[in-house]
Amino acid sequence: MRRSVCLLPVVAALLLAADPQLEKMVIDHHRAVPMRDGVVLYADIYRPAKAGRFPVIVVRTPYGVQRENTGVHDNLMYLARLGYAVVNTDCRGRYESEGAWDPFRLEGRDGYDVIEWAAKQAWSNGKVATQGGSYLGHVQWAAGSLKPPSLVAM
């Protein structure tokens, strides 16, 4: 019987080390993202260091922006080094964000507001995608169902 071996982490590390096209990046911690009802959500923004307007990936999480989780943090940094701006937001009432945590109820509206806020930033080209699975996937579908004009991919 053959054993399969997952080489994806090894291949990814080799590509990362060998790719001279990767951008330098910056992280803007604890950026305020106002919601339509006055509640402020907080996000870390990972983006290329050079001046410009970039496509945006929005991640909304109830688990904290997870700066200490190297897997999540490294993936977001990698996306920024590829030329994306990434808005990693704590959901309403979770970790650094204001408001009361009420799972599922306001995720569509809050997601819509975060997507449209991200599209209007000076570092954004106005095109926004969302990313994530599990609860992070639910918040994408909830926001997408409201058809934010700047959302181009999920």
Coordinates of C-alpha atoms in Angstrom, one line a residue:
M1 CA 0.0 0.0 0.0
R2 CA 1.3 3.5 -0.9
R3 CA 1.4 6.3 1.7
S4 CA 0.5 9.7 0.5
V5 CA 2.5 12.6 1.8
C6 CA 1.4 16.2 1.8
L7 CA 4.1 18.3 0.2
L8 CA 2.0 21.5 0.0
P9 CA 3.8 23.2 3.0
V10 CA 7.2 22.3 1.6
V11 CA 6.3 23.5 -1.9
A12 CA 4.8 26.7 -0.5
A13 CA 7.9 27.4 1.5
L14 CA 10.1 26.8 -1.5
L15 CA 8.0 29.1 -3.7
L16 CA 8.0 31.8 -1.0
A17 CA 11.8 31.6 -0.7
A18 CA 12.4 31.5 -4.4
D19 CA 9.9 34.2 -5.6
P20 CA 11.7 37.6 -6.1
Q21 CA 8.3 39.2 -7.1
L22 CA 6.9 39.2 -3.6
E23 CA 6.2 42.7 -2.2
K24 CA 7.3 44.2 1.0
M25 CA 4.3 44.6 3.2
V26 CA 3.0 46.6 6.2
I27 CA 0.4 45.9 8.9
D28 CA -1.9 48.6 10.2
H29 CA -3.1 47.3 13.6
H30 CA -6.4 48.2 15.3
R31 CA -8.0 50.2 12.5
A32 CA -11.5 51.5 13.2
V33 CA -14.2 50.4 10.7
P34 CA -17.5 52.2 11.5
M35 CA -20.8 50.4 11.0
R36 CA -24.0 52.2 9.9
D37 CA -25.4 52.0 13.5
G38 CA -22.4 53.7 15.0
V39 CA -20.7 50.6 16.3
V40 CA -17.0 50.4 15.5
L41 CA -15.4 47.1 14.5
Y42 CA -11.6 46.8 14.5
A43 CA -9.3 45.3 11.9
D44 CA -5.7 44.7 11.1
I45 CA -4.9 45.7 7.6
Y46 CA -2.1 43.8 5.8
R47 CA -1.1 45.5 2.5
P48 CA 1.9 46.0 0.2
A49 CA 4.3 48.6 1.5
K50 CA 4.5 50.5 -1.8
A51 CA 2.0 53.2 -2.7
G52 CA -0.8 52.1 -4.9
R53 CA -4.4 50.8 -5.1
F54 CA -4.8 47.1 -4.6
P55 CA -7.6 44.5 -4.7
V56 CA -8.9 43.7 -1.2
I57 CA -9.6 40.5 0.6
V58 CA -11.9 40.9 3.6
V59 CA -11.8 38.3 6.4
R60 CA -14.3 38.6 9.3
T61 CA -13.7 36.4 12.3
P62 CA -15.3 35.8 15.7
Y63 CA -12.0 34.1 16.8
G64 CA -9.9 37.2 17.1
V65 CA -7.6 38.6 14.4
Q66 CA -5.2 35.9 15.7
R67 CA -1.9 37.8 15.5
E68 CA -0.4 35.0 17.6
N69 CA -1.6 32.2 15.3
T70 CA 1.3 32.0 13.0
G71 CA -0.6 30.0 10.4
V72 CA -3.3 32.6 10.0
H73 CA -1.0 35.5 10.4
D74 CA 1.5 34.1 7.9
N75 CA -1.2 33.4 5.3
L76 CA -2.4 37.0 5.5
M77 CA 1.1 38.4 5.2
Y78 CA 1.7 36.2 2.2
L79 CA -1.5 37.5 0.5
A80 CA -0.2 41.1 1.1
R81 CA 3.2 40.2 -0.3
L82 CA 1.4 38.9 -3.4
G83 CA -0.2 42.4 -3.9
Y84 CA -3.5 42.2 -2.0
A85 CA -4.7 44.4 0.8
V86 CA -6.3 42.2 3.5
V87 CA -8.8 43.5 6.0
N88 CA -8.9 41.1 8.9
T89 CA -11.8 42.2 11.1
D90 CA -13.1 41.0 14.5
C91 CA -16.9 40.5 14.3
R92 CA -19.2 42.7 16.3
G93 CA -18.8 42.1 20.1
R94 CA -15.7 39.9 19.7
Y95 CA -12.2 40.7 20.9
E96 CA -11.4 44.3 19.9
S97 CA -14.6 45.2 18.2
E98 CA -17.4 47.1 19.9
G99 CA -21.1 46.0 20.3
A100 CA -22.7 42.9 21.6
W101 CA -21.9 39.4 20.3
D102 CA -25.1 38.0 18.9
P103 CA -24.0 35.2 16.5
F104 CA -25.4 35.3 13.0
R105 CA -27.9 38.2 13.4
L106 CA -26.0 41.2 12.1
E107 CA -23.3 39.5 10.1
G108 CA -24.8 40.3 6.7
R109 CA -25.2 44.0 7.4
D110 CA -21.8 44.3 9.1
G111 CA -20.1 42.4 6.3
Y112 CA -21.7 44.7 3.8
D113 CA -20.4 47.7 5.7
V114 CA -16.9 46.3 6.0
I115 CA -16.8 45.4 2.3
E116 CA -17.9 48.9 1.2
W117 CA -15.6 50.6 3.7
A118 CA -12.7 48.6 2.4
A119 CA -13.6 49.5 -1.2
K120 CA -13.4 53.2 -0.4
Q121 CA -9.9 53.3 1.2
A122 CA -7.0 55.0 -0.5
W123 CA -5.1 51.7 -0.8
S124 CA -8.0 49.9 -2.4
N125 CA -8.8 49.6 -6.1
G126 CA -12.5 49.2 -5.3
K127 CA -12.7 45.4 -5.9
V128 CA -13.3 43.3 -2.8
A129 CA -13.3 39.5 -2.3
T130 CA -14.0 37.6 0.9
Q131 CA -12.2 34.6 2.3
G132 CA -12.7 32.0 5.0
G133 CA -14.4 28.8 6.1
S134 CA -16.7 27.7 8.9
Y135 CA -18.2 30.8 10.6
L136 CA -15.9 32.9 8.4
G137 CA -17.7 31.3 5.4
H138 CA -21.1 32.0 6.9
V139 CA -20.3 35.7 7.3
Q140 CA -19.3 35.8 3.6
W141 CA -22.7 34.3 2.5
A142 CA -24.6 36.6 4.8
A143 CA -22.9 39.7 3.4
G144 CA -23.0 38.4 -0.2
S145 CA -26.8 37.9 0.1
L146 CA -27.1 41.7 0.4
K147 CA -25.2 42.3 -2.8
P148 CA -22.6 44.8 -1.8
P149 CA -21.6 46.6 -5.1
S150 CA -17.9 46.3 -4.5
L151 CA -17.9 42.5 -3.8
V152 CA -16.4 40.7 -6.8
A153 CA -15.6 37.2 -5.4
M154 CA -16.2 35.0 -2.5

